[in-house]
Amino acid sequence: MRRVPMHPRLLKTFIAVARSKSFTRAAEEVHLAQSSVSDQMQSLEAELGTALFTRSKQGLELTQAGETLVSYAQEILALTDEARSAVAATAGHEAGSVSIGALETIAAVKLPAWLSAFQNNHPDINLRLKVAGSGDLLRKLESGEIDVAFCFDHGGLDARFVSRVIATEPLILATPPVGKFAAGKPDLAELAAMDFLTTEVGCAYRAMFDKAFAEAGMVAPKPAAEVGSIGAIARLVAAGAGIGLVPRLAVAEALDRGEISELPWPGPTQTVSLMMIWRRRRVQPPALRQFLEAASDHFTPARSADVRLRHARSSPS
């Protein structure tokens, strides 16, 4: 029997269906008619000789075979992109583009000046910046929607990714300008009884909050309110609605304007790491290689002249 090859187009559609659990939503994502998505999945299942999806009340679910195919499909698509980049570089085509993903706070505070300077120094590289939460950034990185992500470290990366610490940020208590701690530092027992404002479960900032109390040997207090953004937390703190445990970077502008005050977090872990994360590749696209090298040179403090020299001569993994 003649088999239809697993064309990257089919695999891209498969990944969209696997992610969205819906032919309709996948069709919107890959800009095809729903009937075309269904036909492509039938062709792929015929090629592999097994069902990749089953239907449930929640929508489409991956079979065990479908689960197995996901990681291979992602790897094949990543290799296809790498091959195109390598051929383009060999042929002397333009340097290309880099898609960047970042948490809103990092995109607004840490990246603008440096990205502007990078663009001035590399006018042939097209930069695209997407703002998303940590979980969404890693999903986009995994699927190839972005090339590099900037977010706070909350662990859990596997061998498919490379990460580098580009900065450490103090973990602080954001308090109203005039509060009950004005005369001194709070201790952990006092803090456990305070009204904390946090982001939702699953957000990097909420993970920091829960981890900070856990490392102090305490159960994190139930939040007085869960808020959708760090900016909103800063405004609520300023209004006296509670306090927040956040990286200083996240509320730097509100601190500079005098809208809120800060106190050091008394727990054992007093800093959080700001990470740059990218996918491990056999061949790094030229544009991304230049971007990673420039970012590492700019953000990562060199430990010695020897380290700086070695780094300048090497390229990121």
mmCIF file of C-alpha atoms in Angstrom:
data_model
loop_
_atom_site.group_PDB
_atom_site.id
_atom_site.type_symbol
_atom_site.label_atom_id
_atom_site.label_comp_id
_atom_site.label_asym_id
_atom_site.label_seq_id
_atom_site.Cartn_x
_atom_site.Cartn_y
_atom_site.Cartn_z
ATOM 1 C CA MET A 1 0.000 0.000 0.000
ATOM 2 C CA ARG A 2 1.303 3.412 -0.967
ATOM 3 C CA ARG A 3 1.862 5.605 2.082
ATOM 4 C CA VAL A 4 1.550 9.389 2.282
ATOM 5 C CA PRO A 5 4.754 10.872 3.766
ATOM 6 C CA MET A 6 4.567 12.781 7.038
ATOM 7 C CA HIS A 7 4.868 16.212 5.466
ATOM 8 C CA PRO A 8 5.713 19.028 7.910
ATOM 9 C CA ARG A 9 2.403 20.648 6.934
ATOM 10 C CA LEU A 10 0.532 17.640 8.337
ATOM 11 C CA LEU A 11 2.621 17.625 11.493
ATOM 12 C CA LYS A 12 2.027 21.344 12.055
ATOM 13 C CA THR A 13 -1.716 20.747 11.806
ATOM 14 C CA PHE A 14 -1.436 17.721 14.105
ATOM 15 C CA ILE A 15 0.338 19.790 16.778
ATOM 16 C CA ALA A 16 -2.374 22.467 16.519
ATOM 17 C CA VAL A 17 -5.123 19.848 16.972
ATOM 18 C CA ALA A 18 -3.261 18.183 19.852
ATOM 19 C CA ARG A 19 -2.847 21.545 21.603
ATOM 20 C CA SER A 20 -6.385 22.874 21.067
ATOM 21 C CA LYS A 21 -8.236 19.509 21.252
ATOM 22 C CA SER A 22 -10.502 20.797 18.514
ATOM 23 C CA PHE A 23 -10.528 20.647 14.712
ATOM 24 C CA THR A 24 -12.323 24.008 14.666
ATOM 25 C CA ARG A 25 -9.807 25.865 16.820
ATOM 26 C CA ALA A 26 -6.892 24.160 15.076
ATOM 27 C CA ALA A 27 -8.296 25.243 11.703
ATOM 28 C CA GLU A 28 -8.315 28.859 12.889
ATOM 29 C CA GLU A 29 -4.732 28.545 14.128
ATOM 30 C CA VAL A 30 -3.308 27.110 10.891
ATOM 31 C CA HIS A 31 -5.641 29.129 8.619
ATOM 32 C CA LEU A 32 -7.392 26.179 6.977
ATOM 33 C CA ALA A 33 -10.991 25.049 6.585
ATOM 34 C CA GLN A 34 -12.138 22.597 9.234
ATOM 35 C CA SER A 35 -12.722 19.968 6.554
ATOM 36 C CA SER A 36 -9.080 20.335 5.429
ATOM 37 C CA VAL A 37 -7.843 19.801 8.986
ATOM 38 C CA SER A 38 -10.009 16.678 9.288
ATOM 39 C CA ASP A 39 -8.729 15.355 5.938
ATOM 40 C CA GLN A 40 -5.106 15.961 6.953
ATOM 41 C CA MET A 41 -5.535 14.090 10.236
ATOM 42 C CA GLN A 42 -7.176 11.174 8.417
ATOM 43 C CA SER A 43 -4.216 11.086 6.004
ATOM 44 C CA LEU A 44 -1.763 11.111 8.900
ATOM 45 C CA GLU A 45 -3.616 8.323 10.722
ATOM 46 C CA ALA A 46 -3.689 6.290 7.483
ATOM 47 C CA GLU A 47 0.069 6.786 7.055
ATOM 48 C CA LEU A 48 0.767 5.617 10.611
ATOM 49 C CA GLY A 49 -1.871 2.885 10.626
ATOM 50 C CA THR A 50 -3.385 3.910 13.943
ATOM 51 C CA ALA A 51 -5.804 6.400 15.496
ATOM 52 C CA LEU A 52 -4.234 9.519 16.952
ATOM 53 C CA PHE A 53 -7.354 11.008 18.576
ATOM 54 C CA THR A 54 -10.466 9.863 20.379
ATOM 55 C CA ARG A 55 -13.560 11.947 21.129
ATOM 56 C CA SER A 56 -14.708 12.720 24.659
ATOM 57 C CA LYS A 57 -17.054 15.183 26.373
ATOM 58 C CA GLN A 58 -14.089 17.541 26.742
ATOM 59 C CA GLY A 59 -13.306 17.379 23.018
ATOM 60 C CA LEU A 60 -10.578 15.498 21.197
ATOM 61 C CA GLU A 61 -8.121 13.522 23.310
ATOM 62 C CA LEU A 62 -4.810 12.090 22.186
ATOM 63 C CA THR A 63 -4.483 8.323 22.082
ATOM 64 C CA GLN A 64 -1.295 6.759 23.417
ATOM 65 C CA ALA A 65 0.006 6.730 19.838
ATOM 66 C CA GLY A 66 -0.893 10.411 19.512
ATOM 67 C CA GLU A 67 0.960 11.252 22.712
ATOM 68 C CA THR A 68 4.008 9.456 21.334
ATOM 69 C CA LEU A 69 3.866 11.369 18.055
ATOM 70 C CA VAL A 70 3.744 14.826 19.691
ATOM 71 C CA SER A 71 7.398 15.002 20.746
ATOM 72 C CA TYR A 72 8.582 13.537 17.437
ATOM 73 C CA ALA A 73 6.446 15.993 15.459
ATOM 74 C CA GLN A 74 7.868 18.914 17.430
ATOM 75 C CA GLU A 75 11.415 17.660 16.825
ATOM 76 C CA ILE A 76 10.814 17.161 13.091
ATOM 77 C CA LEU A 77 9.363 20.673 12.725
ATOM 78 C CA ALA A 78 12.260 22.151 14.709
ATOM 79 C CA LEU A 79 14.764 20.331 12.479
ATOM 80 C CA THR A 80 12.931 21.569 9.381
ATOM 81 C CA ASP A 81 13.287 25.155 10.598
ATOM 82 C CA GLU A 82 16.946 24.577 11.395
ATOM 83 C CA ALA A 83 17.568 23.157 7.925
ATOM 84 C CA ARG A 84 15.977 26.181 6.271
ATOM 85 C CA SER A 85 18.056 28.530 8.401
ATOM 86 C CA ALA A 86 21.276 26.640 7.674
ATOM 87 C CA VAL A 87 20.632 26.626 3.918
ATOM 88 C CA ALA A 88 19.744 30.328 3.958
ATOM 89 C CA ALA A 89 22.952 31.121 5.844
ATOM 90 C CA THR A 90 25.034 29.067 3.392
ATOM 91 C CA ALA A 91 23.379 30.799 0.451
ATOM 92 C CA GLY A 92 24.212 34.206 1.938
ATOM 93 C CA HIS A 93 20.622 35.286 2.436
ATOM 94 C CA GLU A 94 19.646 37.940 4.988
ATOM 95 C CA ALA A 95 20.238 37.174 8.657
ATOM 96 C CA GLY A 96 16.547 36.460 9.306
ATOM 97 C CA SER A 97 14.278 37.077 12.280
ATOM 98 C CA VAL A 98 14.038 36.320 15.992
ATOM 99 C CA SER A 99 10.776 35.880 17.885
ATOM 100 C CA ILE A 100 11.075 36.843 21.554
ATOM 101 C CA GLY A 101 8.652 36.031 24.349
ATOM 102 C CA ALA A 102 8.678 37.757 27.725
ATOM 103 C CA LEU A 103 6.634 38.319 30.841
ATOM 104 C CA GLU A 104 4.877 41.679 30.710
ATOM 105 C CA THR A 105 7.037 43.142 33.481
ATOM 106 C CA ILE A 106 10.286 42.076 31.838
ATOM 107 C CA ALA A 107 9.138 43.272 28.426
ATOM 108 C CA ALA A 108 8.263 46.684 29.847
ATOM 109 C CA VAL A 109 11.205 47.247 32.197
ATOM 110 C CA LYS A 110 14.197 45.110 31.274
ATOM 111 C CA LEU A 111 14.176 44.752 27.491
ATOM 112 C CA PRO A 112 13.205 47.986 25.679
ATOM 113 C CA ALA A 113 16.519 49.878 25.792
ATOM 114 C CA TRP A 114 18.596 46.801 24.993
ATOM 115 C CA LEU A 115 16.305 45.607 22.177
ATOM 116 C CA SER A 116 16.462 49.075 20.621
ATOM 117 C CA ALA A 117 20.262 49.035 20.745
ATOM 118 C CA PHE A 118 20.375 45.514 19.310
ATOM 119 C CA GLN A 119 18.108 46.536 16.433
ATOM 120 C CA ASN A 120 20.329 49.530 15.665
ATOM 121 C CA ASN A 121 23.396 47.260 15.575
ATOM 122 C CA HIS A 122 21.659 44.526 13.552
ATOM 123 C CA PRO A 123 19.220 46.275 11.180
ATOM 124 C CA ASP A 124 19.001 43.156 8.979
ATOM 125 C CA ILE A 125 17.463 41.082 11.807
ATOM 126 C CA ASN A 126 13.721 41.398 12.259
ATOM 127 C CA LEU A 127 12.639 41.230 15.922
ATOM 128 C CA ARG A 128 9.169 40.172 17.060
ATOM 129 C CA LEU A 129 8.157 40.479 20.720
ATOM 130 C CA LYS A 130 5.259 38.566 22.282
ATOM 131 C CA VAL A 131 4.087 39.097 25.860
ATOM 132 C CA ALA A 132 2.624 36.133 27.760
ATOM 133 C CA GLY A 133 2.621 34.307 31.081
ATOM 134 C CA SER A 134 5.358 31.839 32.012
ATOM 135 C CA GLY A 135 3.420 28.693 31.144
ATOM 136 C CA ASP A 136 2.351 30.090 27.788
ATOM 137 C CA LEU A 137 5.915 31.215 27.026
ATOM 138 C CA LEU A 138 7.263 27.691 27.542
ATOM 139 C CA ARG A 139 4.500 26.224 25.370
ATOM 140 C CA LYS A 140 5.289 28.710 22.617
ATOM 141 C CA LEU A 141 8.995 27.928 22.950
ATOM 142 C CA GLU A 142 8.291 24.212 22.757
ATOM 143 C CA SER A 143 6.126 24.561 19.655
ATOM 144 C CA GLY A 144 8.543 26.917 17.912
ATOM 145 C CA GLU A 145 6.251 29.968 18.018
ATOM 146 C CA ILE A 146 9.037 31.886 19.751
ATOM 147 C CA ASP A 147 12.820 31.400 19.655
ATOM 148 C CA VAL A 148 13.773 32.677 23.097
ATOM 149 C CA ALA A 149 11.887 33.433 26.314
ATOM 150 C CA PHE A 150 12.644 35.835 29.155
ATOM 151 C CA CYS A 151 10.983 34.868 32.438
ATOM 152 C CA PHE A 152 11.641 34.221 36.104
ATOM 153 C CA ASP A 153 13.025 30.839 37.080
ATOM 154 C CA HIS A 154 10.561 28.351 38.487
ATOM 155 C CA GLY A 155 12.360 25.148 37.522
ATOM 156 C CA GLY A 156 11.049 22.159 35.649
ATOM 157 C CA LEU A 157 12.952 22.569 32.369
ATOM 158 C CA ASP A 158 13.940 19.393 30.546
ATOM 159 C CA ALA A 159 16.885 18.589 28.283
ATOM 160 C CA ARG A 160 15.214 20.116 25.216
ATOM 161 C CA PHE A 161 15.903 23.590 26.582
ATOM 162 C CA VAL A 162 18.967 25.649 27.393
ATOM 163 C CA SER A 163 18.693 28.324 30.078
ATOM 164 C CA ARG A 164 20.962 31.063 31.333
ATOM 165 C CA VAL A 165 20.592 33.318 34.360
ATOM 166 C CA ILE A 166 20.863 36.889 33.109
ATOM 167 C CA ALA A 167 20.081 38.696 36.372
ATOM 168 C CA THR A 168 19.036 38.194 39.965
ATOM 169 C CA GLU A 169 16.286 40.333 41.423
ATOM 170 C CA PRO A 170 15.603 41.060 45.107
ATOM 171 C CA LEU A 171 12.391 39.564 46.471
ATOM 172 C CA ILE A 172 10.622 42.319 48.401
ATOM 173 C CA LEU A 173 7.493 43.055 50.364
ATOM 174 C CA ALA A 174 5.532 45.762 48.569
ATOM 175 C CA THR A 175 3.671 47.794 51.193
ATOM 176 C CA PRO A 176 1.591 50.984 51.261
ATOM 177 C CA PRO A 177 3.659 54.209 51.511
ATOM 178 C CA VAL A 178 2.783 54.488 55.194
ATOM 179 C CA GLY A 179 2.112 51.189 56.874
ATOM 180 C CA LYS A 180 2.339 49.292 60.129
ATOM 181 C CA PHE A 181 5.915 48.205 59.340
ATOM 182 C CA ALA A 182 7.238 51.743 58.909
ATOM 183 C CA ALA A 183 9.229 51.581 62.142
ATOM 184 C CA GLY A 184 10.824 48.177 61.607
ATOM 185 C CA LYS A 185 11.036 44.934 59.708
ATOM 186 C CA PRO A 186 8.238 42.363 60.031
ATOM 187 C CA ASP A 187 8.991 38.815 61.065
ATOM 188 C CA LEU A 188 7.548 35.738 59.409
ATOM 189 C CA ALA A 189 4.949 35.166 62.114
ATOM 190 C CA GLU A 190 3.558 38.684 61.594
ATOM 191 C CA LEU A 191 3.522 38.217 57.836
ATOM 192 C CA ALA A 192 1.564 34.981 58.008
ATOM 193 C CA ALA A 193 -1.368 36.927 59.456
ATOM 194 C CA MET A 194 -1.243 39.735 56.867
ATOM 195 C CA ASP A 195 -3.515 40.276 53.873
ATOM 196 C CA PHE A 196 -1.480 39.328 50.813
ATOM 197 C CA LEU A 197 -2.366 40.167 47.241
ATOM 198 C CA THR A 198 -1.148 37.568 44.758
ATOM 199 C CA THR A 199 -1.523 36.531 41.162
ATOM 200 C CA GLU A 200 -3.418 33.364 40.236
ATOM 201 C CA VAL A 201 -2.161 29.808 40.708
ATOM 202 C CA GLY A 202 0.019 28.836 37.749
ATOM 203 C CA CYS A 203 1.595 32.272 37.376
ATOM 204 C CA ALA A 204 5.343 32.612 37.963
ATOM 205 C CA TYR A 205 4.782 35.286 40.615
ATOM 206 C CA ARG A 206 2.345 33.058 42.522
ATOM 207 C CA ALA A 207 4.866 30.203 42.395
ATOM 208 C CA MET A 208 7.452 32.541 43.964
ATOM 209 C CA PHE A 209 4.993 33.458 46.724
ATOM 210 C CA ASP A 210 4.194 29.831 47.607
ATOM 211 C CA LYS A 211 7.844 28.749 47.377
ATOM 212 C CA ALA A 212 9.086 31.621 49.550
ATOM 213 C CA PHE A 213 6.807 30.628 52.443
ATOM 214 C CA ALA A 214 7.538 26.914 51.954
ATOM 215 C CA GLU A 215 11.294 27.542 52.187
ATOM 216 C CA ALA A 216 10.654 29.493 55.379
ATOM 217 C CA GLY A 217 8.969 26.379 56.799
ATOM 218 C CA MET A 218 5.495 27.925 56.701
ATOM 219 C CA VAL A 219 2.258 27.336 54.873
ATOM 220 C CA ALA A 220 1.592 30.281 52.573
ATOM 221 C CA PRO A 221 -1.334 32.360 53.833
ATOM 222 C CA LYS A 222 -4.502 32.276 51.814
ATOM 223 C CA PRO A 223 -4.456 35.373 49.574
ATOM 224 C CA ALA A 224 -6.839 38.164 50.463
ATOM 225 C CA ALA A 225 -7.325 38.552 46.713
ATOM 226 C CA GLU A 226 -5.988 37.002 43.516
ATOM 227 C CA VAL A 227 -5.181 39.709 40.995
ATOM 228 C CA GLY A 228 -4.596 39.406 37.262
ATOM 229 C CA SER A 229 -1.384 41.414 36.987
ATOM 230 C CA ILE A 230 1.527 42.752 39.004
ATOM 231 C CA GLY A 231 0.576 46.277 37.945
ATOM 232 C CA ALA A 232 -2.851 45.820 39.526
ATOM 233 C CA ILE A 233 -1.245 44.424 42.688
ATOM 234 C CA ALA A 234 0.940 47.536 42.949
ATOM 235 C CA ARG A 235 -2.102 49.808 42.625
ATOM 236 C CA LEU A 236 -4.049 47.845 45.242
ATOM 237 C CA VAL A 237 -1.080 47.904 47.626
ATOM 238 C CA ALA A 238 -0.862 51.680 47.149
ATOM 239 C CA ALA A 239 -4.553 51.933 48.043
ATOM 240 C CA GLY A 240 -4.004 49.972 51.273
ATOM 241 C CA ALA A 241 -5.759 46.759 50.229
ATOM 242 C CA GLY A 242 -2.878 44.541 51.354
ATOM 243 C CA ILE A 243 0.774 43.765 50.719
ATOM 244 C CA GLY A 244 2.567 41.799 48.022
ATOM 245 C CA LEU A 245 5.608 39.549 47.839
ATOM 246 C CA VAL A 246 7.161 40.248 44.433
ATOM 247 C CA PRO A 247 10.475 40.686 42.607
ATOM 248 C CA ARG A 248 11.532 44.309 42.952
ATOM 249 C CA LEU A 249 11.747 44.616 39.173
ATOM 250 C CA ALA A 250 8.022 43.956 38.916
ATOM 251 C CA VAL A 251 7.094 47.085 40.901
ATOM 252 C CA ALA A 252 10.141 49.293 40.228
ATOM 253 C CA GLU A 253 8.163 52.047 38.537
ATOM 254 C CA ALA A 254 5.605 52.269 41.360
ATOM 255 C CA LEU A 255 8.479 52.444 43.857
ATOM 256 C CA ASP A 256 10.178 55.202 41.880
ATOM 257 C CA ARG A 257 6.962 57.209 41.860
ATOM 258 C CA GLY A 258 6.603 56.798 45.629
ATOM 259 C CA GLU A 259 3.242 55.066 45.292
ATOM 260 C CA ILE A 260 4.350 52.097 47.392
ATOM 261 C CA SER A 261 7.159 51.275 49.817
ATOM 262 C CA GLU A 262 9.355 48.214 50.103
ATOM 263 C CA LEU A 263 10.729 46.032 52.867
ATOM 264 C CA PRO A 264 13.103 43.079 52.569
ATOM 265 C CA TRP A 265 11.559 39.630 52.632
ATOM 266 C CA PRO A 266 12.806 37.962 55.864
ATOM 267 C CA GLY A 267 12.684 34.412 54.495
ATOM 268 C CA PRO A 268 15.768 32.345 53.570
ATOM 269 C CA THR A 269 15.523 32.967 49.795
ATOM 270 C CA GLN A 270 15.772 36.685 49.135
ATOM 271 C CA THR A 271 16.394 36.791 45.369
ATOM 272 C CA VAL A 272 14.873 35.271 42.245
ATOM 273 C CA SER A 273 16.628 34.524 38.967
ATOM 274 C CA LEU A 274 15.701 36.108 35.662
ATOM 275 C CA MET A 275 16.247 33.543 32.919
ATOM 276 C CA MET A 276 16.801 33.513 29.177
ATOM 277 C CA ILE A 277 15.592 30.185 27.730
ATOM 278 C CA TRP A 278 15.858 28.746 24.225
ATOM 279 C CA ARG A 279 15.497 25.398 22.500
ATOM 280 C CA ARG A 280 18.542 23.194 22.106
ATOM 281 C CA ARG A 281 19.340 22.818 18.398
ATOM 282 C CA ARG A 282 21.891 20.991 16.306
ATOM 283 C CA VAL A 283 22.413 24.117 14.223
ATOM 284 C CA GLN A 284 21.584 27.523 15.642
ATOM 285 C CA PRO A 285 20.054 29.923 13.060
ATOM 286 C CA PRO A 286 22.475 32.821 12.450
ATOM 287 C CA ALA A 287 20.029 35.501 13.619
ATOM 288 C CA LEU A 288 19.242 33.669 16.838
ATOM 289 C CA ARG A 289 22.929 32.942 17.476
ATOM 290 C CA GLN A 290 23.754 36.646 17.177
ATOM 291 C CA PHE A 291 20.822 37.537 19.428
ATOM 292 C CA LEU A 292 21.821 35.062 22.152
ATOM 293 C CA GLU A 293 25.448 36.140 22.065
ATOM 294 C CA ALA A 294 24.482 39.820 22.306
ATOM 295 C CA ALA A 295 22.014 39.171 25.133
ATOM 296 C CA SER A 296 24.565 37.118 27.069
ATOM 297 C CA ASP A 297 27.213 39.804 26.653
ATOM 298 C CA HIS A 298 24.822 42.540 27.776
ATOM 299 C CA PHE A 299 22.986 40.893 30.660
ATOM 300 C CA THR A 300 25.277 38.252 32.122
ATOM 301 C CA PRO A 301 27.946 39.653 34.459
ATOM 302 C CA ALA A 302 31.336 38.280 33.389
ATOM 303 C CA ARG A 303 33.148 36.648 36.279
ATOM 304 C CA SER A 304 36.621 37.309 34.904
ATOM 305 C CA ALA A 305 38.462 38.584 31.859
ATOM 306 C CA ASP A 306 39.112 34.952 30.927
ATOM 307 C CA VAL A 307 35.383 34.168 31.036
ATOM 308 C CA ARG A 308 34.645 37.187 28.841
ATOM 309 C CA LEU A 309 37.248 36.104 26.321
ATOM 310 C CA ARG A 310 36.010 32.498 26.161
ATOM 311 C CA HIS A 311 32.407 33.628 25.830
ATOM 312 C CA ALA A 312 33.228 36.002 22.986
ATOM 313 C CA ARG A 313 34.831 33.149 21.053
ATOM 314 C CA SER A 314 32.047 30.643 21.611
ATOM 315 C CA SER A 315 28.453 30.441 20.466
ATOM 316 C CA PRO A 316 25.446 29.438 22.582
ATOM 317 C CA SER A 317 24.396 25.782 22.538
#
